[in-house]
mmCIF file of C-alpha atoms in Angstrom:
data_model
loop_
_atom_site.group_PDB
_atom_site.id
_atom_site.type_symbol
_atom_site.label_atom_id
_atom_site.label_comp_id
_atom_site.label_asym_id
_atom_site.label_seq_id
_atom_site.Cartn_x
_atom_site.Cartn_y
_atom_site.Cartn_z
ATOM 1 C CA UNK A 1472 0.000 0.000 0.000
ATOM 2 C CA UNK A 1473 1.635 3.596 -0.480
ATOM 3 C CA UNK A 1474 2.722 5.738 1.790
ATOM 4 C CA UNK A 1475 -0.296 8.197 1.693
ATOM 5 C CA UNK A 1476 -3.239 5.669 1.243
ATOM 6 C CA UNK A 1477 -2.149 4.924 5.177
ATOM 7 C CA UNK A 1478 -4.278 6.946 7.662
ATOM 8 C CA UNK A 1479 -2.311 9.958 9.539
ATOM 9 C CA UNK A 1480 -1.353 6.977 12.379
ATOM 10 C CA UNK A 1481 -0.345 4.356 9.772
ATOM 11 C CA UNK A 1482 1.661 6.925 7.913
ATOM 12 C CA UNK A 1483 3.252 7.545 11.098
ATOM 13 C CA UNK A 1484 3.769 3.968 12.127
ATOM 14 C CA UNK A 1485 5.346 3.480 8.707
ATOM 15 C CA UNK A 1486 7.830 5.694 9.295
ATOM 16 C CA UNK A 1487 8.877 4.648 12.517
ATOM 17 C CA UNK A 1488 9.008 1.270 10.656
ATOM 18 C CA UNK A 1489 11.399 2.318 7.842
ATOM 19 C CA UNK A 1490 13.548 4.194 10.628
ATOM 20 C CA UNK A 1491 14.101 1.278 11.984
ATOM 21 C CA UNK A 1492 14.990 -0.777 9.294
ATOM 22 C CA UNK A 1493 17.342 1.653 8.206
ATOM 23 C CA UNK A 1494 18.840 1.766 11.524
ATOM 24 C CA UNK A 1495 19.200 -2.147 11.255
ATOM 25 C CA UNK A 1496 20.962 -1.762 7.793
ATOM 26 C CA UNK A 1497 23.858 0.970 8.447
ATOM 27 C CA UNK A 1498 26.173 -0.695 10.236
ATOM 28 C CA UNK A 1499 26.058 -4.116 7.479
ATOM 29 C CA UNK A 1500 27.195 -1.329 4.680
ATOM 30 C CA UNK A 1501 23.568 -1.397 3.640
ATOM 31 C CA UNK A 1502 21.324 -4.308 2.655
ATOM 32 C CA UNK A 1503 18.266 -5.511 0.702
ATOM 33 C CA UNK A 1504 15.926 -4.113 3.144
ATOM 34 C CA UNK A 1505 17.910 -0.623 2.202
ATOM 35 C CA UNK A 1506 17.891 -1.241 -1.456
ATOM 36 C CA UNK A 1507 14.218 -2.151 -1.736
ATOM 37 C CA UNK A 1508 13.213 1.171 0.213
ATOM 38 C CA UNK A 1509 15.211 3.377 -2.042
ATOM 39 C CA UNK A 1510 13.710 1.481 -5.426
ATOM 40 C CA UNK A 1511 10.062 1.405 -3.954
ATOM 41 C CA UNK A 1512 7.687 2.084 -6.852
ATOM 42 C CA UNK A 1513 6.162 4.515 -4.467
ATOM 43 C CA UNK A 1514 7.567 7.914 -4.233
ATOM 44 C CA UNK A 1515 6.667 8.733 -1.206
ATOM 45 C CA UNK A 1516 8.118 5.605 0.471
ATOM 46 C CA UNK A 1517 11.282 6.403 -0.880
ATOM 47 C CA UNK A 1518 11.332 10.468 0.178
ATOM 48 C CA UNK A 1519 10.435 8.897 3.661
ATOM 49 C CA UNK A 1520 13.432 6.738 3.528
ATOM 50 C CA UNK A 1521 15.696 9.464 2.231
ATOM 51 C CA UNK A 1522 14.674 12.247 4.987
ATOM 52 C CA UNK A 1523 15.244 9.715 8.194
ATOM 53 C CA UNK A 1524 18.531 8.411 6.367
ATOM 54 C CA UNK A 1525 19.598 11.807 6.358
ATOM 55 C CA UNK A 1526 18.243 12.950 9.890
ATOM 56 C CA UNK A 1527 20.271 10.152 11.116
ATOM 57 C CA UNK A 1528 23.476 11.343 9.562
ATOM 58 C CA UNK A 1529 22.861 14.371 10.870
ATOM 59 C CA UNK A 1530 21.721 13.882 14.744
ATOM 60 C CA UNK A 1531 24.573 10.466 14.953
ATOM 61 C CA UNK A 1532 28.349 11.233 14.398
ATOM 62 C CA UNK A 1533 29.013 7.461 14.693
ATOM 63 C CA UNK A 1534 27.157 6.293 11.498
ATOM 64 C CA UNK A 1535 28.032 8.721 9.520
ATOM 65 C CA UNK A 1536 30.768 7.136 7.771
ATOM 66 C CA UNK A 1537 28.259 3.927 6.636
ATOM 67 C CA UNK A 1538 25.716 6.536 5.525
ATOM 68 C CA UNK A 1539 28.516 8.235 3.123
ATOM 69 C CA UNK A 1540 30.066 4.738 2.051
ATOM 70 C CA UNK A 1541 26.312 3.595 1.468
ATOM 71 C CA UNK A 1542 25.689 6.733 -0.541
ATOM 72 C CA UNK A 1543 28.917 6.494 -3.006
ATOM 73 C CA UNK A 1544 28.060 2.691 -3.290
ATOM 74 C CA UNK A 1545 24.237 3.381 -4.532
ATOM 75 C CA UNK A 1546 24.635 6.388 -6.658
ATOM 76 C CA UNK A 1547 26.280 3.434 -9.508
ATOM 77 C CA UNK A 1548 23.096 1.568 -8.879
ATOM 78 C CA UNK A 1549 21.618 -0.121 -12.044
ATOM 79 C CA UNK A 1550 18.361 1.658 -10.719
ATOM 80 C CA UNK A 1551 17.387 5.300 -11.393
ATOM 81 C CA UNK A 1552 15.211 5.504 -8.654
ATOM 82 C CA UNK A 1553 18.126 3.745 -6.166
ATOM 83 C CA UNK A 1554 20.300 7.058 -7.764
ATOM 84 C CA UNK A 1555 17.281 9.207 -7.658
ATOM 85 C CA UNK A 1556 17.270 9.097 -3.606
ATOM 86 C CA UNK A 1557 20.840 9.038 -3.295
ATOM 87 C CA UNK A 1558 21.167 12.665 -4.871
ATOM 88 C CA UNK A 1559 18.010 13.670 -2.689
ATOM 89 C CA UNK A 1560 19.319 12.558 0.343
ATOM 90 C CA UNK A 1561 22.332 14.059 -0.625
ATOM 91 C CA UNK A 1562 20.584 17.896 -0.680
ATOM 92 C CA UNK A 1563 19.193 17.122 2.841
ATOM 93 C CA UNK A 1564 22.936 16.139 3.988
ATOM 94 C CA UNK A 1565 24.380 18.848 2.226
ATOM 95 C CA UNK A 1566 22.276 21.653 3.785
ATOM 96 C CA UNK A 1567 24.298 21.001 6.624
ATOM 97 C CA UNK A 1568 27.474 20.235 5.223
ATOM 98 C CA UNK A 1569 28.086 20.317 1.633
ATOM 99 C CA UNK A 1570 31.470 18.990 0.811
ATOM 100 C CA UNK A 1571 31.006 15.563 1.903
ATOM 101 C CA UNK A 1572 28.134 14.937 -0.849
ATOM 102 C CA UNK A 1573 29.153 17.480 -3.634
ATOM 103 C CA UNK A 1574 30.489 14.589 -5.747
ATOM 104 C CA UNK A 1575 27.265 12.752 -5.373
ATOM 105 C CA UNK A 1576 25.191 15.848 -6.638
ATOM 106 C CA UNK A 1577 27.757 16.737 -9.356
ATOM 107 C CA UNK A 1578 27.307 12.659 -10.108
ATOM 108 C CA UNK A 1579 23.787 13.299 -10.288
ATOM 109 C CA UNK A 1580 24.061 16.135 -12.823
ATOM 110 C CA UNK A 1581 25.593 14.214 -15.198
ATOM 111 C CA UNK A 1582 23.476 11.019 -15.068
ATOM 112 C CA UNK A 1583 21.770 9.546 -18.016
ATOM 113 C CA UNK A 1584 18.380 9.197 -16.250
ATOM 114 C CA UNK A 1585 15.914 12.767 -16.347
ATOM 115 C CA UNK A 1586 14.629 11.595 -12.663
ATOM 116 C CA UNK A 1587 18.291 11.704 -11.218
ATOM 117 C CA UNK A 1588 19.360 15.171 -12.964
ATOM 118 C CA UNK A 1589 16.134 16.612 -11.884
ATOM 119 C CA UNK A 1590 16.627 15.250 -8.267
ATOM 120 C CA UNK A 1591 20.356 17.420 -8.807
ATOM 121 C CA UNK A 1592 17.985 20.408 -8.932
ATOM 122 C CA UNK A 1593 16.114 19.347 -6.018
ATOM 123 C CA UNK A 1594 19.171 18.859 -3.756
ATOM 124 C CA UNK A 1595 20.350 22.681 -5.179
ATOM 125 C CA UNK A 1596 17.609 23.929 -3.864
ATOM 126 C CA UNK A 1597 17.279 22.021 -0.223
ATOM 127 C CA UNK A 1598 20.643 22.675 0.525
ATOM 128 C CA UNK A 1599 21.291 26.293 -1.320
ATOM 129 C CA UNK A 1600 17.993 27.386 0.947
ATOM 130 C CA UNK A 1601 20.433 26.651 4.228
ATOM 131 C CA UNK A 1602 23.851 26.425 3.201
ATOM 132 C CA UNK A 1603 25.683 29.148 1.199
ATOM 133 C CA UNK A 1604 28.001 26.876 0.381
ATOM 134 C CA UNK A 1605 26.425 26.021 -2.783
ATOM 135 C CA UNK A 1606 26.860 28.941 -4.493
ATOM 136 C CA UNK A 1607 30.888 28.006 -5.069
ATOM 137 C CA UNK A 1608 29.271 25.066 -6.898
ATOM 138 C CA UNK A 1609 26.827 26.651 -9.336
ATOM 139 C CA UNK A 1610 29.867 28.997 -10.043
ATOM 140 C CA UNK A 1611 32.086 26.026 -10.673
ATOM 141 C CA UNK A 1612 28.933 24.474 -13.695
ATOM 142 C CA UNK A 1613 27.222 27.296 -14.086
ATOM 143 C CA UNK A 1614 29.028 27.692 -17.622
ATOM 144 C CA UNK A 1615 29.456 23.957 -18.268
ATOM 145 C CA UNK A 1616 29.831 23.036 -21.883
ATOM 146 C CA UNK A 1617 26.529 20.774 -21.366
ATOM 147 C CA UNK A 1618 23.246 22.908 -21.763
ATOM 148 C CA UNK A 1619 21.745 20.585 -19.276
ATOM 149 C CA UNK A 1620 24.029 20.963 -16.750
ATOM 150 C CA UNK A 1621 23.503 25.006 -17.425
ATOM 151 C CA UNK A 1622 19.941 24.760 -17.093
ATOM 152 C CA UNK A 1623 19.686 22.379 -13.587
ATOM 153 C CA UNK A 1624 22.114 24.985 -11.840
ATOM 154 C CA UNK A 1625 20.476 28.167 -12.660
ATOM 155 C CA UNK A 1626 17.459 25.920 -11.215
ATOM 156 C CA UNK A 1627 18.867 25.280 -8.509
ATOM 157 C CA UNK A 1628 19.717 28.653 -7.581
ATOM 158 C CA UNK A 1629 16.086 29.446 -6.847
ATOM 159 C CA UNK A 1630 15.451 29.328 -3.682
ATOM 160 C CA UNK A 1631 18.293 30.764 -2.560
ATOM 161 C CA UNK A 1632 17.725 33.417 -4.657
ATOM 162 C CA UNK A 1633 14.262 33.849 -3.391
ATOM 163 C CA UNK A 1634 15.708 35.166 -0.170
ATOM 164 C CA UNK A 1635 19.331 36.452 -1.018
ATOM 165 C CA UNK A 1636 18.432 37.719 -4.643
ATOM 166 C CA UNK A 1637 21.715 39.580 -4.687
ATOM 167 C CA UNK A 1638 23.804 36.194 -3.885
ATOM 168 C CA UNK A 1639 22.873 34.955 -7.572
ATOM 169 C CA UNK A 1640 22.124 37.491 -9.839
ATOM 170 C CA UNK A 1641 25.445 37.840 -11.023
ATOM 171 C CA UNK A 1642 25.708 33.723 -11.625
ATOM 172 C CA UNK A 1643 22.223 34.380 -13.702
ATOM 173 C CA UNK A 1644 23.773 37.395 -15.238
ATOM 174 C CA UNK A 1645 26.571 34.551 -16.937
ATOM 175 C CA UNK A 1646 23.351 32.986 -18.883
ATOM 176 C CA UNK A 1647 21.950 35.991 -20.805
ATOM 177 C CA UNK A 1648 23.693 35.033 -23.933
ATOM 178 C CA UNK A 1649 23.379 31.874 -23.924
ATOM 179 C CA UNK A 1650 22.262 29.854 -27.180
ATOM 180 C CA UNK A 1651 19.730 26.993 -25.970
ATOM 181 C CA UNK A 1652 16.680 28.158 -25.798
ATOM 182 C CA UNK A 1653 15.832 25.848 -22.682
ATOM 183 C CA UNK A 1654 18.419 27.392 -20.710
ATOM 184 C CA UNK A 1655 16.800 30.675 -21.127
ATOM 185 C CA UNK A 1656 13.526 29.990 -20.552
ATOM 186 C CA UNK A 1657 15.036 28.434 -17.165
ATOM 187 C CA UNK A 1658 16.775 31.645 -16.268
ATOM 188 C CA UNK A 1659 13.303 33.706 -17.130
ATOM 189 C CA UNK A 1660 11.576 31.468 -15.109
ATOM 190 C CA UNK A 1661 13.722 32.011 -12.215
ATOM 191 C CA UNK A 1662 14.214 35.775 -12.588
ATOM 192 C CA UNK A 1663 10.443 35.627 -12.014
ATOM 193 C CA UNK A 1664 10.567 33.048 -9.130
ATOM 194 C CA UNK A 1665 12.670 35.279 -6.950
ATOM 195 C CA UNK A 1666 10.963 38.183 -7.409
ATOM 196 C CA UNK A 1667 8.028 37.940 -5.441
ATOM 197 C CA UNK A 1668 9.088 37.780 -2.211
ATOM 198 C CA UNK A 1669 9.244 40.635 0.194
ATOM 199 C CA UNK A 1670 12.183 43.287 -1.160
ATOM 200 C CA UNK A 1671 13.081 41.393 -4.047
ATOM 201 C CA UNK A 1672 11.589 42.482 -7.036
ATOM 202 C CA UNK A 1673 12.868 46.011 -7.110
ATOM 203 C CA UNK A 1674 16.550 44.671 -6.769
ATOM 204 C CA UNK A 1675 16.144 42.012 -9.489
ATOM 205 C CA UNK A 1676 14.533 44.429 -11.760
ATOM 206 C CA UNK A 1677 17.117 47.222 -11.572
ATOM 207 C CA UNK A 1678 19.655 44.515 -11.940
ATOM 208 C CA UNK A 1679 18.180 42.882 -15.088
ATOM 209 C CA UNK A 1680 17.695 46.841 -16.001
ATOM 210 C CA UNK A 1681 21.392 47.356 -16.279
ATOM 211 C CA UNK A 1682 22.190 43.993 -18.054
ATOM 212 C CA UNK A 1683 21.153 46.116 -21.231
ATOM 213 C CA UNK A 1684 19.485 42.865 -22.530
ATOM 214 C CA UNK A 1685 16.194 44.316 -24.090
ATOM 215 C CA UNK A 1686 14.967 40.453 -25.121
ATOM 216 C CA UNK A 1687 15.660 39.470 -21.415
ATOM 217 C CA UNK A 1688 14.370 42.329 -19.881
ATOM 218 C CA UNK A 1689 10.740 42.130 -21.610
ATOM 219 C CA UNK A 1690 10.428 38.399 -21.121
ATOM 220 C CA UNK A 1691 11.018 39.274 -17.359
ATOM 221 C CA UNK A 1692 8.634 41.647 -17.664
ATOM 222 C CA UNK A 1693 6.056 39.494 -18.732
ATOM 223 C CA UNK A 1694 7.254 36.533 -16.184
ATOM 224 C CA UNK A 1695 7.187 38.545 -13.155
ATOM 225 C CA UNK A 1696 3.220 39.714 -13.889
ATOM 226 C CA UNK A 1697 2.250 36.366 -14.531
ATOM 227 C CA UNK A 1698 4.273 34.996 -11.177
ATOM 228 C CA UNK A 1699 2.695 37.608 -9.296
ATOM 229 C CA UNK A 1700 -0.802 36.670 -10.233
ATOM 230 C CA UNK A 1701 0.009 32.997 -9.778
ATOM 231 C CA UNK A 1702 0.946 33.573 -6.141
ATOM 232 C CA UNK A 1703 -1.012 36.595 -4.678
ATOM 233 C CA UNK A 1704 -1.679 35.456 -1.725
ATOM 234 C CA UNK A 1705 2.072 34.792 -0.994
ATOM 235 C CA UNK A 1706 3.941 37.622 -3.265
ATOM 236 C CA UNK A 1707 5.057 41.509 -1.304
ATOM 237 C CA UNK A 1708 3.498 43.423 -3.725
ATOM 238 C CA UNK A 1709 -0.248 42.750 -5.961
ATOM 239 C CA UNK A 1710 0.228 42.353 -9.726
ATOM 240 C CA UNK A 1711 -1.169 45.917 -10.451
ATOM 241 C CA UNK A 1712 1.454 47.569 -8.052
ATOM 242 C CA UNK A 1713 3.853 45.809 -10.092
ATOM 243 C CA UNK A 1714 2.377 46.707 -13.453
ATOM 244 C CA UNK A 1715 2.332 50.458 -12.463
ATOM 245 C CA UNK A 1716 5.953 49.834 -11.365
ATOM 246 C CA UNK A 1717 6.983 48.431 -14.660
ATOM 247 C CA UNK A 1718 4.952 51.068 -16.734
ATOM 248 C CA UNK A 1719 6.661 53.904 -14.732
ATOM 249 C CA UNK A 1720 10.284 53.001 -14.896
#
């Protein structure tokens, strides 16, 4: 049965459960209890088993070399979804310290699986929303010679950019030029996405004001009017303070 078709007690129960049997497979180096939690079919299931793996890393010193050894041994796994929750639980690690998993998230950015690159951009933004220690890693890819790689860092800069704007707006800055038109439309879209919250969307405006990129700047100023009517109830400023802002400057 998945994870949320469990009652609020079951659900609970159910994690205790995998807790415990991840507990019980550290110290063997992992095992195929381990294995089959991080390939469950269920999503869920497996974001359970990544979140307690990592809250154990974190709150015990003493396992924390099995978790890593664990970690390095699963992100070869034959199984994208086995990879998948080794880059996720990676972020969660990584928030608190990032050097001991940047290899596994740089891993993940290269993988041949969508699910696992994607889950690079998840880990970005877990850990870059705690730990400004991943901006020396965007600036290490964020001109990689692979588009991809381009695209899931500027992604990965967004929620850190949603509350220190001016810690990545020079890294976006880099991509204004660039040539794939998926990478831009990822930099639009997170020009827009971190500049809704409270005192951010006059800084990233005057900034993307004095890129002198008239292409960028309109498509941001289309992006930020639709981002602030998408989240009203949670942006600083309404959508027609914003379009009196943009008509006046």
């Amino acid at each position: 049965m998945k994870y949320y078709d469990l009652s609020p007690a079951e659900r609970e129960q159910r994690k205790e459960e995998i807790k415990s049997l991840i507990l019980a497979a550290i110290p063997t180096g992992g095992n195929s209890i381990l294995e089959m939690l991080f390939s469950d079919d269920d999503t869920h299931t497996r974001k359970v088993a990544y979140l307690e793996l990592s809250k154990i890393y974190i709150s015990n010193d003493a396992f924390r070399p099995e978790i890593l050894s664990i970690l390095n041994k699963y992100i070869a796994h034959s199984d994208e979804k086995v990879r998948q929750t080794v880059v996720y639980a990676s972020g969660e690690i990584a928030a608190k310290n990032f050097a001991v998993v940047e290899h596994l998230i740089e891993k993940g950015l290269l993988d041949t699986h969508h699910s696992v690159r994607n889950a690079s951009t998840g880990a970005l933004k877990t850990a870059g929303n705690k730990n400004p220690a991943v901006l020396d890693f965007c600036k290490k890819h964020i001109q990689s010679s692979e588009a991809e790689v381009r695209r899931l860092i500027c992604h990965g800069l967004e929620l850190r950019g949603r509350t220190h704007p001016q810690e990545i707006i020079h890294l976006l800055q880099e991509l204004q030029h660039d040539t794939h038109k998926r990478v831009i439309d990822m930099l639009i879209h997170v020009l827009g996405q971190i500049s809704y919250k409270k005192g951010c969307f006059y800084f990233v405006f005057e900034q993307v004001k004095k890129w002198g990129n008239e292409e960028i700047l309109s498509r941001y100023k289309d992006e930020v009017i639709e981002v602030h009517e998408r989240y009203a109830k949670f942006s600083d400023l309404s959508v027609d303070a914003v379009r009196d802002i943009l008509l006046q400057l």
